[in-house]
Amino acid sequence: MKVKVLVTPKAAVLDPQGAAVRDAMQHLGMPEVESVRIGKYLEIEVGAGSADVESRLHGLCRDLLSNPVIEDYEIQPTNL
Amino acid sequence: MKVKVLVTPKAAVLDPQGAAVRDAMQHLGMPEVESVRIGKYLEIEVGAGSADVESRLHGLCRDLLSNPVIEDYEIQPTNL
């Protein structure tokens, strides 16, 4: 199955990369852009496995794929 | 409205960052992971604007947010 994982900066955390992109977009023809937040997007192809794939994936999202101090993650299974 | 933009490496392009994450996941308890591809995820808050917002957004996705030689982008309006 294919799993999509979104890792986004928490709302309370400053996102200077997003602020830079927002300013660039405002100067390049889209002054109506109000805010931009930038995260990571992962497409993970998982082969047939045992039943606890999802809990192990949550563990790896916490430990490897995101920094839980400043980031949230969201798992979207697309083809269970 | 809020717009989500996904920027992903094209299928034909090597993704060494994704390969490194795949190897790490395989070694950290998920040997069934077959492939990982990593892209960018942008949440853009766009204020009320004129009618051609979407076409200008496509232009900026091409020119600023992605490198069309090696990346694809996908725009997902969430609250039109």
Coordinates of N, CA, C and O in Angstrom, one line a residue:
Chain A
M1 N 0.8 -1.2 0.0 CA 0.0 0.0 0.0 C 0.9 1.2 0.0 O 2.0 1.2 0.4
K2 N 0.3 2.3 -0.4 CA 1.0 3.6 -0.4 C 0.5 4.5 0.7 O -0.7 4.6 0.9
V3 N 1.4 5.0 1.4 CA 1.1 5.9 2.6 C 1.7 7.2 2.3 O 2.8 7.4 1.9
K4 N 0.9 8.3 2.5 CA 1.4 9.6 2.4 C 1.5 10.2 3.9 O 0.6 10.1 4.7
V5 N 2.7 10.8 4.1 CA 2.9 11.4 5.4 C 3.2 12.9 5.2 O 4.0 13.3 4.3
L6 N 2.5 13.8 5.9 CA 2.7 15.2 5.9 C 3.3 15.6 7.2 O 2.8 15.3 8.3
V7 N 4.5 16.3 7.1 CA 5.1 16.8 8.3 C 5.1 18.3 8.2 O 5.6 18.9 7.3
T8 N 4.4 19.0 9.2 CA 4.2 20.4 9.1 C 4.8 21.1 10.4 O 4.7 20.5 11.5
P9 N 5.3 22.3 10.3 CA 5.7 23.0 11.5 C 4.4 23.3 12.4 O 3.4 23.6 11.8
K10 N 4.5 23.1 13.7 CA 3.4 23.4 14.6 C 3.0 24.9 14.4 O 3.8 25.7 14.1
A11 N 1.7 25.2 14.7 CA 1.2 26.5 14.4 C 2.0 27.6 15.3 O 2.1 28.7 14.8
A12 N 2.4 27.2 16.4 CA 3.1 28.1 17.3 C 4.6 28.4 17.0 O 5.2 29.2 17.6
V13 N 5.1 27.6 16.0 CA 6.5 27.7 15.7 C 6.7 28.6 14.5 O 6.0 28.6 13.5
L14 N 7.7 29.5 14.6 CA 8.0 30.4 13.5 C 8.5 29.5 12.3 O 9.2 28.5 12.5
D15 N 8.1 30.0 11.1 CA 8.5 29.2 9.9 C 9.2 30.2 9.0 O 8.6 30.8 8.1
P16 N 10.5 30.5 9.2 CA 11.2 31.6 8.4 C 11.2 31.2 6.9 O 11.2 32.1 6.0
Q17 N 11.3 29.9 6.6 CA 11.3 29.5 5.1 C 9.9 29.9 4.5 O 9.9 30.5 3.4
G18 N 8.9 29.6 5.2 CA 7.5 30.0 4.7 C 7.4 31.5 4.6 O 6.8 32.0 3.6
A19 N 7.9 32.3 5.6 CA 7.9 33.7 5.5 C 8.6 34.2 4.3 O 8.2 35.2 3.6
A20 N 9.8 33.6 4.0 CA 10.5 34.1 2.8 C 9.8 33.8 1.5 O 9.7 34.6 0.6
V21 N 9.1 32.6 1.5 CA 8.4 32.3 0.3 C 7.1 33.2 0.1 O 6.8 33.7 -0.9
R22 N 6.5 33.5 1.3 CA 5.4 34.5 1.3 C 5.8 35.8 0.7 O 5.1 36.4 -0.2
D23 N 6.9 36.4 1.2 CA 7.4 37.6 0.7 C 7.7 37.6 -0.8 O 7.4 38.5 -1.6
A24 N 8.3 36.5 -1.2 CA 8.7 36.3 -2.6 C 7.4 36.3 -3.5 O 7.3 36.9 -4.6
M25 N 6.4 35.5 -3.0 CA 5.2 35.4 -3.8 C 4.5 36.8 -3.9 O 3.9 37.2 -4.9
Q26 N 4.5 37.6 -2.8 CA 3.9 38.9 -2.8 C 4.5 39.8 -3.8 O 3.9 40.6 -4.4
H27 N 5.9 39.7 -3.9 CA 6.6 40.5 -4.8 C 6.5 40.1 -6.2 O 6.9 40.8 -7.1
L28 N 6.1 38.8 -6.5 CA 6.1 38.3 -7.8 C 4.7 38.1 -8.4 O 4.4 37.2 -9.1
G29 N 3.8 39.0 -8.0 CA 2.5 39.0 -8.6 C 1.4 38.4 -7.9 O 0.2 38.3 -8.4
M30 N 1.6 38.0 -6.6 CA 0.4 37.6 -5.8 C 0.4 38.3 -4.5 O 0.6 37.7 -3.4
P31 N 0.0 39.6 -4.5 CA 0.0 40.3 -3.2 C -1.0 39.8 -2.2 O -1.0 40.2 -1.0
E32 N -2.0 39.0 -2.7 CA -3.1 38.6 -1.8 C -2.6 37.4 -0.9 O -3.4 36.9 -0.1
V33 N -1.4 36.9 -1.1 CA -1.0 35.8 -0.3 C -0.8 36.3 1.1 O -0.1 37.3 1.4
E34 N -1.4 35.6 2.1 CA -1.3 36.1 3.5 C -0.3 35.3 4.3 O 0.3 35.9 5.2
S35 N -0.2 34.0 4.1 CA 0.8 33.3 4.9 C 1.1 32.0 4.1 O 0.3 31.5 3.3
V36 N 2.3 31.6 4.3 CA 2.8 30.3 3.7 C 3.5 29.5 4.8 O 4.3 30.1 5.6
R37 N 3.1 28.3 4.9 CA 3.9 27.4 5.8 C 4.3 26.2 5.0 O 3.6 25.6 4.2
I38 N 5.6 25.8 5.3 CA 6.2 24.8 4.4 C 6.6 23.6 5.3 O 7.1 23.7 6.4
G39 N 6.2 22.4 4.8 CA 6.5 21.2 5.5 C 7.0 20.2 4.5 O 7.4 20.5 3.4
K40 N 7.1 18.9 4.9 CA 7.6 17.9 4.1 C 6.5 16.9 3.7 O 5.5 16.8 4.4
Y41 N 6.6 16.3 2.6 CA 5.6 15.4 2.1 C 6.4 14.1 1.7 O 7.3 14.1 0.9
L42 N 6.0 13.0 2.3 CA 6.6 11.7 2.0 C 5.6 10.7 1.4 O 4.5 10.6 1.9
E43 N 6.0 10.1 0.3 CA 5.2 9.0 -0.3 C 5.9 7.7 0.1 O 7.1 7.5 -0.4
I44 N 5.3 6.9 0.9 CA 6.0 5.6 1.3 C 5.3 4.4 0.8 O 4.0 4.3 1.0
E45 N 6.0 3.6 0.1 CA 5.4 2.4 -0.5 C 5.7 1.3 0.5 O 6.9 1.0 0.7
V46 N 4.7 0.7 1.1 CA 4.9 -0.4 2.1 C 4.4 -1.7 1.6 O 3.2 -1.8 1.1
G47 N 5.2 -2.7 1.6 CA 4.8 -4.0 1.1 C 3.9 -4.7 2.1 O 3.6 -4.2 3.2
A48 N 3.3 -5.9 1.7 CA 2.5 -6.6 2.5 C 3.2 -7.0 3.8 O 4.3 -7.5 3.8
G49 N 2.7 -6.6 4.9 CA 3.4 -6.9 6.2 C 2.4 -7.3 7.3 O 1.3 -7.7 7.0
S50 N 2.9 -7.3 8.5 CA 2.1 -7.8 9.6 C 1.1 -6.7 10.0 O 1.0 -5.7 9.4
A51 N 0.3 -7.1 11.0 CA -0.9 -6.2 11.3 C -0.5 -4.9 11.9 O -1.3 -4.0 11.9
D52 N 0.7 -4.8 12.5 CA 1.0 -3.7 13.3 C 1.8 -2.6 12.5 O 2.5 -1.8 13.1
V53 N 1.6 -2.7 11.2 CA 2.4 -1.7 10.4 C 2.1 -0.3 10.8 O 3.0 0.5 10.9
E54 N 0.8 0.0 11.0 CA 0.4 1.4 11.3 C 1.0 1.9 12.6 O 1.5 3.0 12.7
S55 N 1.1 1.0 13.6 CA 1.6 1.5 14.9 C 3.1 1.7 14.8 O 3.7 2.6 15.3
R56 N 3.8 0.8 14.0 CA 5.2 1.0 13.8 C 5.5 2.2 13.0 O 6.5 3.0 13.2
L57 N 4.6 2.5 12.0 CA 4.8 3.7 11.2 C 4.6 5.0 12.1 O 5.4 5.9 11.9
H58 N 3.7 4.9 13.0 CA 3.5 6.1 13.9 C 4.8 6.3 14.7 O 5.3 7.4 14.9
G59 N 5.4 5.1 15.2 CA 6.6 5.2 16.0 C 7.7 5.9 15.1 O 8.5 6.7 15.6
L60 N 7.9 5.4 13.9 CA 8.9 6.0 13.0 C 8.7 7.4 12.7 O 9.6 8.2 12.6
C61 N 7.4 7.8 12.5 CA 7.1 9.2 12.2 C 7.5 10.1 13.4 O 8.1 11.2 13.2
R62 N 7.3 9.6 14.6 CA 7.7 10.3 15.8 C 9.2 10.4 15.9 O 9.8 11.5 16.2
D63 N 9.9 9.3 15.7 CA 11.3 9.2 16.0 C 12.2 9.6 14.9 O 13.3 10.1 15.1
L64 N 11.8 9.4 13.6 CA 12.7 9.6 12.5 C 12.2 10.7 11.6 O 13.0 11.5 11.1
L65 N 10.9 10.7 11.2 CA 10.5 11.5 10.1 C 10.1 12.9 10.6 O 10.1 13.9 9.8
S66 N 9.8 13.1 11.9 CA 9.5 14.5 12.3 C 10.2 14.7 13.6 O 10.7 13.9 14.3
N67 N 10.2 16.0 14.0 CA 10.7 16.4 15.2 C 9.5 16.9 16.1 O 9.0 18.0 15.9
P68 N 9.1 16.0 17.0 CA 7.8 16.3 17.7 C 7.8 17.6 18.5 O 6.7 18.1 18.9
V69 N 9.0 18.1 18.8 CA 9.0 19.4 19.5 C 8.5 20.5 18.7 O 7.7 21.4 19.2
I70 N 8.8 20.5 17.4 CA 8.3 21.7 16.6 C 7.5 21.3 15.4 O 7.0 22.1 14.7
E71 N 7.2 20.0 15.2 CA 6.5 19.6 14.0 C 5.4 18.6 14.4 O 5.5 17.8 15.3
D72 N 4.3 18.7 13.6 CA 3.2 17.7 13.6 C 3.3 16.8 12.4 O 3.9 17.2 11.4
Y73 N 2.8 15.6 12.5 CA 2.7 14.8 11.3 C 1.3 14.2 11.1 O 0.6 14.2 12.1
E74 N 1.0 13.8 9.9 CA -0.3 13.3 9.6 C -0.1 12.2 8.6 O 0.6 12.3 7.6
I75 N -0.7 11.0 8.9 CA -0.5 9.8 8.1 C -1.8 9.7 7.3 O -2.9 9.7 7.9
Q76 N -1.7 9.6 5.9 CA -2.9 9.4 5.1 C -2.7 8.1 4.3 O -2.0 8.1 3.3
P77 N -3.3 7.0 4.8 CA -3.2 5.8 4.0 C -4.1 5.9 2.7 O -5.2 6.5 2.8
T78 N -3.5 5.6 1.6 CA -4.3 5.8 0.3 C -4.8 4.5 -0.3 O -5.6 4.6 -1.2
N79 N -4.3 3.4 0.1 CA -4.7 2.2 -0.6 C -4.6 1.0 0.4 O -3.9 0.0 0.1
L80 N -5.4 1.0 1.4 CA -5.3 0.0 2.4 C -5.9 -1.4 1.9 O -6.8 -1.4 1.2
Chain B
M1 N -8.9 31.9 1.1 CA -9.0 30.4 0.9 C -7.6 29.9 1.2 O -6.6 30.5 1.1
K2 N -7.6 28.6 1.6 CA -6.4 27.9 1.8 C -6.1 27.0 0.6 O -6.9 26.3 0.2
V3 N -4.8 27.1 0.2 CA -4.4 26.2 -1.0 C -3.3 25.3 -0.5 O -2.3 25.8 0.1
K4 N -3.3 24.1 -0.8 CA -2.2 23.2 -0.5 C -1.5 22.9 -1.8 O -2.1 22.6 -2.8
V5 N -0.2 23.0 -1.8 CA 0.7 22.7 -3.0 C 1.6 21.6 -2.6 O 2.3 21.6 -1.6
L6 N 1.6 20.5 -3.4 CA 2.6 19.4 -3.2 C 3.6 19.5 -4.3 O 3.2 19.5 -5.5
V7 N 4.9 19.5 -4.0 CA 6.0 19.5 -5.0 C 6.7 18.2 -4.8 O 7.3 17.9 -3.7
T8 N 6.7 17.3 -5.8 CA 7.3 16.0 -5.7 C 8.4 15.8 -6.8 O 8.2 16.4 -7.9
P9 N 9.4 15.1 -6.5 CA 10.4 14.8 -7.6 C 9.7 13.9 -8.6 O 8.9 13.0 -8.3
K10 N 10.0 14.2 -9.9 CA 9.4 13.4 -11.0 C 9.8 11.9 -10.8 O 10.9 11.6 -10.3
A11 N 9.0 11.0 -11.3 CA 9.2 9.6 -11.2 C 10.6 9.2 -11.7 O 11.2 8.3 -11.2
A12 N 11.0 9.8 -12.8 CA 12.3 9.4 -13.5 C 13.5 10.0 -12.8 O 14.6 9.6 -13.2
V13 N 13.3 10.8 -11.8 CA 14.5 11.5 -11.1 C 14.9 10.7 -9.9 O 14.0 10.3 -9.1
L14 N 16.2 10.5 -9.7 CA 16.7 9.9 -8.5 C 16.3 10.7 -7.3 O 16.4 12.0 -7.4
D15 N 16.0 10.1 -6.2 CA 15.7 10.9 -4.9 C 16.6 10.3 -3.8 O 16.1 9.5 -3.0
P16 N 17.8 10.8 -3.7 CA 18.7 10.2 -2.7 C 18.3 10.4 -1.3 O 18.5 9.6 -0.4
Q17 N 17.6 11.6 -1.1 CA 17.0 11.8 0.3 C 16.0 10.7 0.6 O 16.0 10.2 1.7
G18 N 15.1 10.4 -0.3 CA 14.1 9.4 -0.1 C 14.8 8.0 0.1 O 14.4 7.2 1.0
A19 N 15.8 7.7 -0.7 CA 16.5 6.4 -0.5 C 17.2 6.3 0.8 O 17.1 5.2 1.5
A20 N 17.7 7.4 1.4 CA 18.3 7.4 2.7 C 17.3 7.1 3.8 O 17.5 6.3 4.7
V21 N 16.1 7.8 3.6 CA 15.0 7.6 4.6 C 14.5 6.1 4.5 O 14.2 5.5 5.5
R22 N 14.4 5.6 3.3 CA 13.9 4.2 3.1 C 14.9 3.3 3.8 O 14.4 2.4 4.6
D23 N 16.2 3.4 3.6 CA 17.2 2.6 4.3 C 17.1 2.7 5.8 O 17.1 1.7 6.5
A24 N 16.9 3.9 6.3 CA 16.8 4.1 7.7 C 15.5 3.5 8.3 O 15.6 2.8 9.3
M25 N 14.4 3.6 7.6 CA 13.2 3.0 8.0 C 13.3 1.4 8.0 O 12.8 0.8 9.0
Q26 N 14.0 0.9 7.0 CA 14.2 -0.6 7.0 C 15.0 -1.0 8.1 O 14.8 -2.1 8.7
H27 N 16.0 -0.2 8.5 CA 16.8 -0.6 9.6 C 16.2 -0.4 11.0 O 16.7 -0.8 12.0
L28 N 15.2 0.4 11.0 CA 14.6 0.8 12.3 C 13.2 0.2 12.5 O 12.3 0.8 13.1
G29 N 13.0 -1.0 12.0 CA 11.8 -1.8 12.4 C 10.8 -1.9 11.3 O 9.7 -2.4 11.6
M30 N 11.0 -1.3 10.1 CA 10.0 -1.5 9.1 C 10.6 -2.0 7.8 O 10.7 -1.3 6.8
P31 N 11.1 -3.3 7.8 CA 11.7 -3.9 6.6 C 10.8 -4.0 5.4 O 11.3 -4.1 4.3
E32 N 9.5 -3.8 5.6 CA 8.6 -3.9 4.5 C 8.5 -2.6 3.7 O 7.8 -2.6 2.6
V33 N 9.2 -1.6 4.1 CA 9.1 -0.4 3.3 C 9.9 -0.6 2.0 O 11.0 -1.0 2.0
E34 N 9.2 -0.3 0.9 CA 9.8 -0.6 -0.4 C 10.4 0.7 -1.1 O 11.5 0.6 -1.8
S35 N 9.8 1.8 -0.9 CA 10.4 3.0 -1.5 C 9.8 4.2 -0.8 O 8.7 4.2 -0.2
V36 N 10.6 5.3 -0.7 CA 10.2 6.5 -0.1 C 10.6 7.6 -1.1 O 11.7 7.6 -1.6
R37 N 9.7 8.5 -1.4 CA 10.0 9.7 -2.1 C 9.6 10.9 -1.3 O 8.5 10.9 -0.7
I38 N 10.4 11.9 -1.3 CA 10.2 13.1 -0.4 C 10.0 14.3 -1.3 O 10.8 14.6 -2.2
G39 N 9.0 15.0 -0.9 CA 8.8 16.3 -1.6 C 8.5 17.4 -0.6 O 8.7 17.2 0.6
K40 N 7.9 18.5 -1.1 CA 7.6 19.6 -0.2 C 6.1 19.8 -0.2 O 5.4 19.4 -1.1
Y41 N 5.7 20.3 0.9 CA 4.2 20.6 1.2 C 4.1 22.0 1.6 O 4.7 22.4 2.6
L42 N 3.3 22.8 0.9 CA 3.1 24.2 1.2 C 1.6 24.4 1.5 O 0.7 24.0 0.7
E43 N 1.3 25.1 2.6 CA 0.0 25.6 2.9 C 0.0 27.1 2.7 O 0.7 27.8 3.4
I44 N -0.8 27.5 1.7 CA -0.8 28.9 1.3 C -2.1 29.5 1.6 O -3.2 29.0 1.1
E45 N -2.2 30.6 2.4 CA -3.4 31.3 2.7 C -3.5 32.4 1.8 O -2.7 33.3 1.8
V46 N -4.5 32.4 0.9 CA -4.7 33.5 -0.1 C -6.0 34.3 0.3 O -7.0 33.7 0.5
G47 N -5.8 35.6 0.4 CA -7.0 36.4 0.7 C -7.9 36.6 -0.5 O -7.6 36.1 -1.6
A48 N -9.0 37.3 -0.3 CA -9.9 37.5 -1.4 C -9.2 38.3 -2.5 O -8.6 39.3 -2.3
G49 N -9.2 37.8 -3.7 CA -8.5 38.4 -4.8 C -9.3 38.4 -6.1 O -10.5 38.1 -6.1
S50 N -8.7 38.7 -7.2 CA -9.4 38.7 -8.4 C -9.5 37.3 -9.0 O -9.1 36.3 -8.4
A51 N -10.1 37.2 -10.1 CA -10.5 35.9 -10.6 C -9.4 35.1 -11.1 O -9.5 33.8 -11.2
D52 N -8.3 35.7 -11.5 CA -7.2 34.9 -12.1 C -6.2 34.4 -11.1 O -5.0 34.1 -11.4
V53 N -6.6 34.3 -9.8 CA -5.7 33.8 -8.8 C -5.1 32.5 -9.2 O -3.9 32.2 -9.0
E54 N -5.9 31.6 -9.6 CA -5.4 30.2 -9.9 C -4.4 30.2 -11.0 O -3.3 29.5 -10.9
S55 N -4.6 31.0 -12.1 CA -3.6 31.0 -13.1 C -2.3 31.6 -12.7 O -1.2 31.1 -13.0
R56 N -2.4 32.7 -11.8 CA -1.1 33.3 -11.3 C -0.4 32.3 -10.4 O 0.8 32.2 -10.3
L57 N -1.2 31.5 -9.6 CA -0.6 30.6 -8.7 C 0.1 29.5 -9.5 O 1.2 29.1 -9.1
H58 N -0.5 29.0 -10.6 CA 0.2 28.1 -11.4 C 1.5 28.6 -11.9 O 2.5 27.9 -11.9
G59 N 1.5 29.9 -12.3 CA 2.7 30.5 -12.8 C 3.8 30.5 -11.7 O 5.0 30.2 -12.0
L60 N 3.4 30.9 -10.5 CA 4.4 31.0 -9.4 C 4.9 29.5 -9.0 O 6.0 29.4 -8.7
C61 N 4.0 28.6 -9.1 CA 4.4 27.2 -8.8 C 5.5 26.8 -9.8 O 6.5 26.1 -9.4
R62 N 5.3 27.1 -11.0 CA 6.3 26.8 -12.1 C 7.6 27.5 -11.9 O 8.7 27.0 -11.9
D63 N 7.5 28.8 -11.6 CA 8.7 29.7 -11.6 C 9.4 29.8 -10.2 O 10.6 30.0 -10.2
L64 N 8.6 29.6 -9.1 CA 9.2 29.9 -7.8 C 9.2 28.6 -6.9 O 10.2 28.3 -6.3
L65 N 8.1 27.9 -6.9 CA 8.0 26.9 -5.9 C 8.5 25.5 -6.3 O 8.8 24.7 -5.5
S66 N 8.6 25.3 -7.6 CA 9.1 24.0 -8.0 C 10.2 24.2 -9.1 O 10.2 25.3 -9.8
N67 N 11.0 23.2 -9.4 CA 11.9 23.2 -10.5 C 11.3 22.2 -11.5 O 11.4 21.0 -11.4
P68 N 10.7 22.8 -12.6 CA 9.9 21.9 -13.5 C 10.8 20.9 -14.2 O 10.3 20.0 -14.8
V69 N 12.1 21.1 -14.2 CA 13.0 20.1 -14.8 C 12.9 18.8 -14.1 O 12.9 17.7 -14.7
I70 N 12.9 18.8 -12.8 CA 13.0 17.6 -12.0 C 11.8 17.4 -11.0 O 11.7 16.4 -10.4
E71 N 10.9 18.4 -11.0 CA 9.8 18.2 -10.0 C 8.4 18.5 -10.7 O 8.3 19.2 -11.6
D72 N 7.4 17.8 -10.1 CA 6.0 18.1 -10.5 C 5.4 18.8 -9.3 O 5.8 18.7 -8.2
Y73 N 4.3 19.5 -9.6 CA 3.6 20.1 -8.5 C 2.1 19.8 -8.7 O 1.6 19.5 -9.8
E74 N 1.4 19.9 -7.6 CA 0.0 19.6 -7.6 C -0.7 20.7 -6.7 O -0.2 20.8 -5.6
I75 N -1.7 21.4 -7.2 CA -2.4 22.4 -6.4 C -3.7 21.8 -5.9 O -4.5 21.2 -6.7
Q76 N -4.0 21.8 -4.6 CA -5.2 21.3 -4.1 C -5.9 22.4 -3.3 O -5.6 22.8 -2.2
P77 N -6.9 23.1 -4.0 CA -7.7 24.1 -3.3 C -8.5 23.4 -2.2 O -9.1 22.4 -2.5
T78 N -8.6 24.0 -1.0 CA -9.3 23.3 0.0 C -10.6 24.0 0.4 O -11.4 23.5 1.1
N79 N -10.7 25.3 0.0 CA -11.8 26.1 0.6 C -12.2 27.2 -0.4 O -12.1 28.3 -0.1
L80 N -12.6 26.8 -1.6 CA -12.8 27.8 -2.6 C -14.1 28.6 -2.4 O -15.0 28.1 -1.8

